[in-house]
Coordinates of C-alpha atoms and ligand atoms in Angstrom, one line a residue:
X1 CA 3.2 -35.4 -25.0
X2 CA 6.0 -37.6 -23.7
X3 CA 4.9 -41.0 -22.4
X4 CA 3.7 -40.8 -18.8
X5 CA 1.5 -43.9 -18.9
X6 CA 3.6 -45.7 -16.3
X7 CA 3.4 -42.7 -14.0
X8 CA -0.3 -42.5 -14.3
X9 CA -0.8 -46.2 -13.7
X10 CA 1.4 -46.0 -10.6
X11 CA -0.8 -43.2 -9.4
X12 CA -3.8 -45.5 -9.6
X13 CA -5.4 -43.5 -12.4
X14 CA -8.1 -44.7 -14.8
X15 CA -5.7 -44.4 -17.7
X16 CA -8.1 -45.4 -20.4
X17 CA -10.7 -42.8 -19.5
X18 CA -7.9 -40.3 -19.1
X19 CA -6.7 -41.0 -22.6
X20 CA -10.0 -39.5 -23.9
X21 CA -9.0 -36.2 -22.2
X22 CA -5.5 -36.4 -23.7
X23 CA -7.0 -36.8 -27.1
X24 CA -9.3 -33.7 -27.0
X25 CA -7.1 -31.2 -25.1
X26 CA -4.4 -30.6 -27.8
X27 CA -7.1 -30.0 -30.4
X28 CA -8.9 -27.5 -28.1
X29 CA -5.7 -25.8 -27.3
X30 CA -4.7 -25.6 -30.9
X31 CA -8.0 -24.1 -31.9
X32 CA -8.1 -21.5 -29.2
X33 CA -4.5 -20.6 -28.7
X34 CA -2.2 -21.7 -31.5
X35 CA -4.5 -20.1 -34.1
X36 CA -3.7 -16.6 -32.8
X37 CA -1.4 -14.5 -34.8
X38 CA 1.7 -12.6 -33.6
X39 CA 1.9 -14.2 -30.2
X40 CA 4.9 -13.2 -28.0
X41 CA 7.7 -15.8 -28.4
X42 CA 7.9 -16.2 -24.7
X43 CA 4.4 -17.9 -24.8
X44 CA 6.4 -21.0 -25.8
X45 CA 7.0 -21.8 -22.2
X46 CA 3.3 -21.7 -21.3
X47 CA 2.4 -23.7 -24.5
X48 CA 4.9 -26.3 -23.3
X49 CA 3.4 -26.4 -19.8
X50 CA -0.1 -27.0 -21.2
X51 CA 1.1 -29.6 -23.8
X52 CA 2.7 -31.5 -20.9
X53 CA 0.0 -30.6 -18.3
X54 CA -0.5 -34.0 -16.8
X55 CA 3.2 -35.0 -17.2
X56 CA 6.0 -32.6 -16.4
X57 CA 4.6 -30.9 -13.2
X58 CA 3.1 -34.1 -11.8
X59 CA 6.5 -35.8 -12.3
X60 CA 8.1 -32.9 -10.3
X61 CA 5.6 -33.3 -7.5
X62 CA 6.2 -37.0 -7.4
X63 CA 10.0 -36.4 -7.3
X64 CA 9.4 -34.1 -4.3
X65 CA 7.3 -36.8 -2.6
X66 CA 10.0 -39.3 -3.1
X67 CA 12.3 -37.1 -1.1
X68 CA 9.8 -37.1 1.7
X69 CA 8.0 -33.8 0.8
X70 CA 4.3 -33.3 0.9
X71 CA 1.9 -31.9 -1.6
X72 CA -1.2 -29.9 -0.6
X73 CA -4.1 -29.3 -3.1
X74 CA -6.1 -26.1 -2.7
X75 CA -9.3 -24.8 -4.2
X76 CA -9.5 -21.1 -3.2
X77 CA -7.4 -18.0 -3.3
X78 CA -8.0 -17.3 0.4
X79 CA -5.8 -20.4 1.3
X80 CA -2.3 -19.0 2.0
X81 CA 0.2 -20.9 -0.1
X82 CA 2.9 -19.2 2.0
X83 CA 2.3 -21.5 5.0
X84 CA 2.6 -24.6 2.8
X85 CA 5.9 -23.6 1.1
X86 CA 7.3 -22.5 4.5
X87 CA 7.1 -26.2 5.6
X88 CA 9.1 -27.3 2.5
X89 CA 5.9 -28.6 1.0
X90 CA 4.3 -27.7 -2.3
X91 CA 0.8 -26.2 -2.9
X92 CA -1.0 -26.8 -6.1
X93 CA -4.4 -25.5 -7.3
X94 CA -6.9 -28.3 -7.9
X95 CA -10.1 -26.6 -9.3
X96 CA -11.5 -28.5 -12.3
X97 CA -12.3 -26.4 -15.3
X98 CA -13.4 -29.1 -17.8
X99 CA -16.7 -30.6 -18.7
X100 CA -14.8 -33.9 -19.0
X101 CA -14.9 -34.3 -15.2
X102 CA -18.5 -33.1 -14.6
X103 CA -20.4 -36.4 -15.1
X104 CA -18.1 -38.0 -12.4
X105 CA -19.1 -35.3 -10.0
X106 CA -22.8 -35.7 -10.9
X107 CA -22.7 -39.3 -9.7
X108 CA -22.5 -38.0 -6.1
X109 CA -23.7 -34.4 -6.3
X110 CA -27.0 -32.8 -7.4
X111 CA -27.0 -31.8 -11.0
X112 CA -27.8 -28.2 -10.0
X113 CA -24.3 -27.8 -8.4
X114 CA -21.8 -25.4 -9.9
X115 CA -19.6 -27.1 -12.6
X116 CA -16.4 -26.1 -10.8
X117 CA -17.4 -28.2 -7.8
X118 CA -18.7 -31.1 -9.9
X119 CA -15.6 -31.2 -12.0
X120 CA -13.3 -31.1 -9.0
X121 CA -15.1 -34.0 -7.3
X122 CA -15.4 -35.9 -10.5
X123 CA -11.6 -35.6 -11.2
X124 CA -10.9 -37.1 -7.8
X125 CA -13.5 -39.9 -7.7
X126 CA -13.1 -40.9 -11.4
X127 CA -9.2 -41.0 -10.9
X128 CA -8.7 -39.1 -14.2
X129 CA -6.4 -36.2 -13.1
X130 CA -2.8 -36.8 -11.8
X131 CA -2.9 -33.7 -9.6
X132 CA -5.9 -34.9 -7.7
X133 CA -4.1 -38.3 -7.2
X134 CA -0.8 -36.8 -6.1
X135 CA -2.0 -34.3 -3.5
X136 CA -1.4 -35.8 0.0
X137 CA -3.9 -33.5 1.6
X138 CA -6.7 -31.3 0.2
X139 CA -7.3 -27.9 1.8
X140 CA -10.9 -26.8 1.6
X141 CA -12.7 -23.6 2.9
X142 CA -16.1 -22.6 3.9
X143 CA -16.8 -20.2 1.1
X144 CA -20.0 -21.6 -0.6
X145 CA -22.4 -24.2 0.4
X146 CA -21.6 -26.5 -2.5
X147 CA -17.9 -26.6 -1.6
X148 CA -18.6 -27.1 2.1
X149 CA -20.6 -30.2 1.4
X150 CA -18.2 -31.4 -1.3
X151 CA -15.4 -31.5 1.3
X152 CA -17.3 -34.1 3.3
X153 CA -17.6 -36.3 0.3
X154 CA -13.9 -35.9 -0.7
X155 CA -12.8 -36.5 2.9
X156 CA -14.1 -40.1 2.6
X157 CA -11.4 -40.6 -0.1
X158 CA -8.5 -38.3 0.8
X159 CA -7.3 -36.3 3.9
X160 CA -9.1 -32.9 3.8
X161 CA -8.4 -29.9 6.1
X162 CA -11.1 -27.3 6.0
X163 CA -10.4 -23.6 6.8
X164 CA -13.3 -21.7 8.3
X165 CA -13.4 -18.5 6.3
X166 CA -15.4 -15.7 8.0
X167 CA -18.0 -14.1 5.8
X168 CA -17.9 -10.6 7.1
X169 CA -14.9 -8.3 7.3
X170 CA -15.1 -6.8 10.8
X171 CA -11.9 -6.6 12.8
X172 CA -12.9 -9.7 14.7
X173 CA -13.3 -11.5 11.4
X174 CA -9.7 -10.7 10.4
X175 CA -8.5 -11.9 13.8
X176 CA -10.5 -15.1 13.4
X177 CA -8.9 -15.7 9.9
X178 CA -5.5 -15.2 11.5
X179 CA -6.4 -17.8 14.1
X180 CA -7.5 -20.1 11.3
X181 CA -4.1 -19.6 9.6
X182 CA -2.4 -20.5 12.9
X183 CA -4.4 -23.7 13.1
X184 CA -3.5 -24.4 9.4
X185 CA 0.2 -23.8 10.2
X186 CA 0.0 -26.5 13.0
X187 CA -1.8 -28.9 10.6
X188 CA 0.9 -28.4 8.0
X189 CA 3.7 -28.8 10.5
X190 CA 2.3 -32.0 11.9
X191 CA 1.6 -33.4 8.4
X192 CA 5.0 -32.6 7.0
X193 CA 7.0 -33.0 10.2
X194 CA 8.7 -29.7 9.4
X195 CA 8.6 -26.6 11.7
X196 CA 7.6 -23.3 10.2
X197 CA 10.1 -20.7 11.5
X198 CA 9.9 -17.0 11.0
X199 CA 12.9 -17.2 8.6
X200 CA 11.2 -19.9 6.4
X201 CA 7.9 -18.0 6.4
X202 CA 9.6 -14.8 5.5
X203 CA 11.2 -16.6 2.5
X204 CA 7.9 -18.0 1.3
X205 CA 6.1 -14.7 1.7
X206 CA 8.8 -13.1 -0.3
X207 CA 8.6 -15.8 -3.0
X208 CA 4.8 -15.5 -3.4
X209 CA 5.0 -11.7 -3.3
X210 CA 7.4 -11.9 -6.2
X211 CA 4.9 -14.1 -8.1
X212 CA 2.2 -11.4 -7.4
X213 CA 4.5 -8.7 -8.6
X214 CA 5.2 -10.5 -11.9
X215 CA 1.5 -10.9 -12.5
X216 CA 0.9 -7.3 -11.7
X217 CA 3.6 -6.3 -14.1
X218 CA 2.0 -8.5 -16.8
X219 CA -1.4 -7.0 -16.3
X220 CA 0.0 -3.5 -16.5
X221 CA 0.7 -4.1 -20.2
X222 CA -3.0 -4.5 -20.7
X223 CA -3.6 -0.9 -19.7
X224 CA -1.9 0.3 -22.9
X225 CA -3.9 1.4 -25.9
X226 CA -1.9 -1.0 -28.0
X227 CA -2.2 -4.4 -26.5
X228 CA 1.1 -6.5 -26.8
X229 CA -0.6 -9.7 -25.7
X230 CA -4.1 -11.2 -25.9
X231 CA -6.5 -11.6 -23.0
X232 CA -6.6 -15.4 -23.8
X233 CA -2.8 -15.6 -23.3
X234 CA -2.9 -13.8 -20.0
X235 CA -5.8 -16.0 -18.8
X236 CA -3.6 -19.1 -19.6
X237 CA -0.8 -17.6 -17.6
X238 CA -3.0 -16.8 -14.7
X239 CA -4.3 -20.4 -14.7
X240 CA -0.8 -21.9 -14.9
X241 CA 0.2 -19.7 -11.9
X242 CA -1.9 -21.9 -9.7
X243 CA 0.1 -25.0 -10.1
X244 CA 3.5 -24.2 -11.6
X245 CA 6.6 -24.0 -9.5
X246 CA 6.3 -20.4 -8.1
X247 CA 10.0 -19.4 -8.6
X248 CA 10.2 -20.7 -12.1
X249 CA 6.8 -19.2 -13.0
X250 CA 7.9 -15.7 -11.7
X251 CA 11.1 -16.0 -13.8
X252 CA 9.3 -17.0 -16.9
X253 CA 6.6 -14.4 -16.5
X254 CA 9.2 -11.6 -16.0
X255 CA 11.0 -12.8 -19.1
X256 CA 7.7 -12.5 -21.0
X257 CA 7.2 -9.0 -19.6
X258 CA 10.7 -8.0 -20.9
X259 CA 9.5 -9.1 -24.3
X260 CA 6.3 -7.2 -23.9
X261 CA 8.2 -4.1 -23.0
X262 CA 10.0 -4.2 -26.3
X263 CA 6.7 -4.8 -28.1
X264 CA 5.3 -1.7 -26.4
X265 CA 8.3 0.3 -27.4
X266 CA 7.9 -0.9 -31.0
X267 CA 4.2 -0.1 -31.0
X268 CA 3.2 -3.8 -31.5
X269 CA -0.5 -4.7 -31.0
X270 CA -2.1 -8.1 -31.3
X271 CA -5.5 -6.4 -32.1
X272 CA -6.5 -4.0 -34.8
X273 CA -7.0 -0.4 -33.8
X274 CA -10.5 0.3 -32.5
X275 CA -11.0 -3.2 -31.0
X276 CA -13.3 -2.9 -28.1
X277 CA -11.8 -3.3 -24.6
X278 CA -13.7 -5.8 -22.4
X279 CA -13.3 -6.6 -18.8
X280 CA -14.7 -9.8 -17.3
X281 CA -15.9 -10.1 -13.8
X282 CA -17.4 -13.0 -11.9
X283 CA -16.6 -16.6 -11.0
X284 CA -13.2 -18.1 -11.6
X285 CA -12.1 -19.8 -14.9
X286 CA -10.1 -22.9 -14.0
X287 CA -7.9 -24.4 -16.6
X288 CA -8.9 -25.4 -19.4
X289 CA -12.0 -23.1 -19.3
X290 CA -11.1 -20.6 -22.1
X291 CA -14.6 -20.3 -23.5
X292 CA -15.6 -16.7 -22.9
X293 CA -12.2 -15.2 -23.7
X294 CA -12.2 -17.1 -26.9
X295 CA -15.7 -15.9 -27.8
X296 CA -14.9 -12.3 -27.0
X297 CA -11.6 -12.3 -28.9
X298 CA -13.1 -13.9 -32.0
X299 CA -16.1 -11.5 -31.9
X300 CA -14.4 -8.2 -32.3
X301 CA -13.3 -7.6 -28.6
X302 CA -10.2 -7.9 -26.5
X303 CA -10.3 -9.0 -22.9
X304 CA -8.1 -6.5 -21.0
X305 CA -8.8 -7.4 -17.4
X306 CA -10.4 -10.1 -15.3
X307 CA -11.8 -9.1 -11.9
X308 CA -11.8 -12.8 -11.0
X309 CA -9.8 -15.3 -8.9
X310 CA -8.1 -16.3 -12.1
X311 CA -7.3 -12.6 -12.4
X312 CA -6.7 -9.5 -10.2
X313 CA -8.1 -11.1 -7.0
X314 CA -5.1 -13.5 -7.1
X315 CA -2.3 -11.0 -7.2
X316 CA -3.4 -7.6 -6.1
X317 CA -1.9 -6.3 -2.8
X318 CA 1.2 -7.8 -1.3
X319 CA 1.8 -9.4 2.2
X320 CA 3.8 -7.0 4.4
X321 CA 7.4 -8.3 4.4
X322 CA 8.6 -6.2 7.4
X323 CA 7.3 -8.5 10.1
X324 CA 9.8 -10.6 12.1
X325 CA 7.9 -13.0 14.2
X326 CA 5.6 -15.9 13.0
X327 CA 2.7 -14.3 14.9
X328 CA 3.1 -11.0 13.2
X329 CA 3.7 -12.6 9.8
X330 CA 0.4 -14.6 10.2
X331 CA -1.4 -11.3 11.1
X332 CA 0.0 -9.8 7.9
X333 CA -1.1 -12.8 5.9
X334 CA -4.6 -12.5 7.4
X335 CA -4.7 -8.8 6.5
X336 CA -3.7 -9.4 2.9
X337 CA -6.0 -12.4 2.3
X338 CA -9.0 -10.7 3.9
X339 CA -8.6 -7.9 1.4
X340 CA -9.8 -10.2 -1.4
X341 CA -13.4 -9.5 -2.3
X342 CA -15.3 -12.7 -3.0
X343 CA -19.1 -12.8 -3.3
X344 CA -19.2 -15.1 -0.3
X345 CA -18.7 -12.0 1.9
X346 CA -21.5 -9.7 3.1
X347 CA -21.6 -6.8 2.6
X348 CA -19.3 -6.9 -0.4
X349 CA -19.2 -3.3 -1.6
X350 CA -15.5 -3.4 -1.9
X351 CA -15.8 -5.7 -4.9
X352 CA -18.0 -3.2 -6.7
X353 CA -15.4 -0.5 -6.0
X354 CA -12.7 -2.8 -7.4
X355 CA -14.7 -3.4 -10.6
X356 CA -15.3 0.3 -11.2
X357 CA -11.6 1.2 -10.4
X358 CA -10.3 -1.6 -12.7
X359 CA -12.7 -0.5 -15.5
X360 CA -11.1 2.9 -15.4
X361 CA -7.5 1.7 -15.0
X362 CA -7.8 -0.6 -18.0
X363 CA -9.9 1.9 -20.0
X364 CA -12.6 -0.6 -20.7
X365 CA -15.5 -0.1 -23.1
X366 CA -17.7 -2.6 -21.5
X367 CA -17.9 -5.3 -18.8
X368 CA -19.2 -8.8 -19.0
X369 CA -20.4 -10.3 -15.8
X370 CA -19.8 -14.0 -16.2
X371 CA -21.3 -16.5 -13.7
X372 CA -21.0 -20.2 -13.6
X373 CA -24.4 -21.9 -13.6
X374 CA -25.7 -22.6 -10.1
X375 CA -23.3 -20.3 -8.3
X376 CA -25.9 -18.4 -6.4
X377 CA -23.4 -16.1 -4.6
X378 CA -22.2 -14.4 -7.8
X379 CA -25.6 -14.7 -9.5
X380 CA -27.3 -12.7 -6.7
X381 CA -24.4 -10.2 -6.4
X382 CA -24.7 -9.8 -10.2
X383 CA -27.8 -7.6 -9.6
X384 CA -25.8 -5.1 -7.6
X385 CA -22.7 -5.3 -9.9
X386 CA -24.7 -4.6 -13.0
X387 CA -26.8 -1.8 -11.4
X388 CA -23.7 0.0 -10.1
X389 CA -21.9 -0.3 -13.4
X390 CA -24.9 1.2 -15.2
X391 CA -24.9 4.0 -12.7
X392 CA -21.2 4.6 -13.4
X393 CA -22.0 4.8 -17.1
X394 CA -20.2 1.5 -17.9
X395 CA -22.1 -0.8 -20.3
X396 CA -22.5 -4.3 -18.9
X397 CA -23.7 -7.6 -20.1
X398 CA -24.6 -10.4 -17.7
X399 CA -24.2 -14.0 -18.8
X400 CA -24.5 -17.4 -17.1
X401 CA -22.8 -20.4 -18.6
X402 CA -21.1 -23.7 -17.6
X403 CA -18.4 -25.9 -19.2
X404 CA -20.4 -27.4 -22.1
X405 CA -20.0 -25.9 -25.5
X406 CA -23.7 -26.2 -26.5
X407 CA -24.5 -22.6 -25.6
X408 CA -21.4 -21.2 -27.4
X409 CA -23.4 -20.1 -30.5
X410 CA -26.0 -18.3 -28.5
X411 CA -23.4 -16.7 -26.4
X412 CA -21.5 -15.5 -29.4
X413 CA -24.6 -13.8 -30.7
X414 CA -25.1 -12.0 -27.5
X415 CA -21.5 -11.1 -27.0
X416 CA -21.1 -9.9 -30.6
X417 CA -24.3 -7.7 -30.3
X418 CA -22.9 -6.2 -27.0
X419 CA -19.6 -5.4 -28.5
X420 CA -21.2 -3.9 -31.6
X421 CA -23.2 -1.5 -29.6
X422 CA -20.2 -0.2 -27.6
Ligands
BJ8_1 S1 -12.5 -16.5 -3.4 S2 -14.7 -17.1 -6.1 S3 -11.9 -19.2 -5.5 S4 -14.7 -19.2 -3.3 S5 -17.3 -23.1 -6.2 S6 -18.2 -19.8 -5.2 S7 -18.2 -20.6 -8.6 S8 -20.7 -22.1 -6.4 S9 -15.0 -20.7 -6.8 FE1 -14.2 -19.2 -5.4 FE2 -12.5 -18.7 -3.4 FE3 -14.6 -17.1 -3.9 FE4 -12.5 -17.2 -5.6 FE5 -19.6 -20.2 -6.9 FE6 -18.9 -22.5 -7.7 FE7 -18.9 -21.9 -5.1 FE8 -17.1 -20.9 -6.7

């Protein structure tokens, strides 16, 4: 990695502790990613983004701030990035996916809190992630109890705006989410000093839709019998989608898809024939959480789809681009975002329908329901997910894990046994 020490110091980071992360990440990335054979050449871009993860993009964000622009940090796929970009600001995902940040979170949160929340709080309070330092404002939401309370702790250290997400999907709930987006628009306008016009919002809706289309195109290659790209690589791309420049990301992902098209035409597969096709469903996998994909793909399986926020929930369905007033555009945003099926909603049958539909579309042999420890939403919903999958005749394995590696061996045994019986 190039030398970003000065930048990190200027951001007020704890550079020495951060050095420890810089030491382990390349090794982990090398073991999980660079060890794969026959990767598409266009993965070089994403390799570069990871190699420079705390350098290149943070430097771009700082450049943007120097020109008077603002940066908003988000934690959930319900928060509409379109509003942020329409105010000439930048949105960047902030969810922590590494055990490295967990002890920092545990200083202020109960140990039995989900690792995603602990890592996110730890990354801020320990000053060991540039993205968490750079974001001028955090945007939280009322999805789960742990997050709701974590915003109060973070708000003591950084401006936080919390969006009140309804937890049912009646018509009045969609209207209430539209109102919440209107309030968010006002907050963003006041914070940036930039007005969000219909023209600007139309442009940002178009830009984010294009990103969704590129991801949809990428995922479609995984429906092929011969898989031109590994599940691990697609996970990495999904994770990078949360913080890369959206236009560049779309361009690079489409370029990769062009290469994959050729691979399909040439009959290239990165897995031997007969490799079992696995779909993952459950809680999100924030970067650098590659654990389960790595276990599946080194135990005789291939991950062909993720019904997750780092997966299909992030890109399925577009925002209607035909609306011409800001009011109508916001209604269209509310419609699209309320179509995401997170376990924080009740009832949430639509998620089960999604899982079964995706299992068919991606021709999966089995589903692994992966839940982060202490996420009671997905844990409880796992009961219905697993029962309905069994009813549909789709084999399912439920697992609970967190960011530590100590359970990897035990998980490998269970995952290998599951794959073997498919
Ligand atoms: S839309 S999944 S990104 S809330 S933090 S709920 S794992 S206990 S992340 Fe999420 Fe939005 Fe839903 Fe997706 Fe559980 Fe942890 Fe809560 Fe979590």
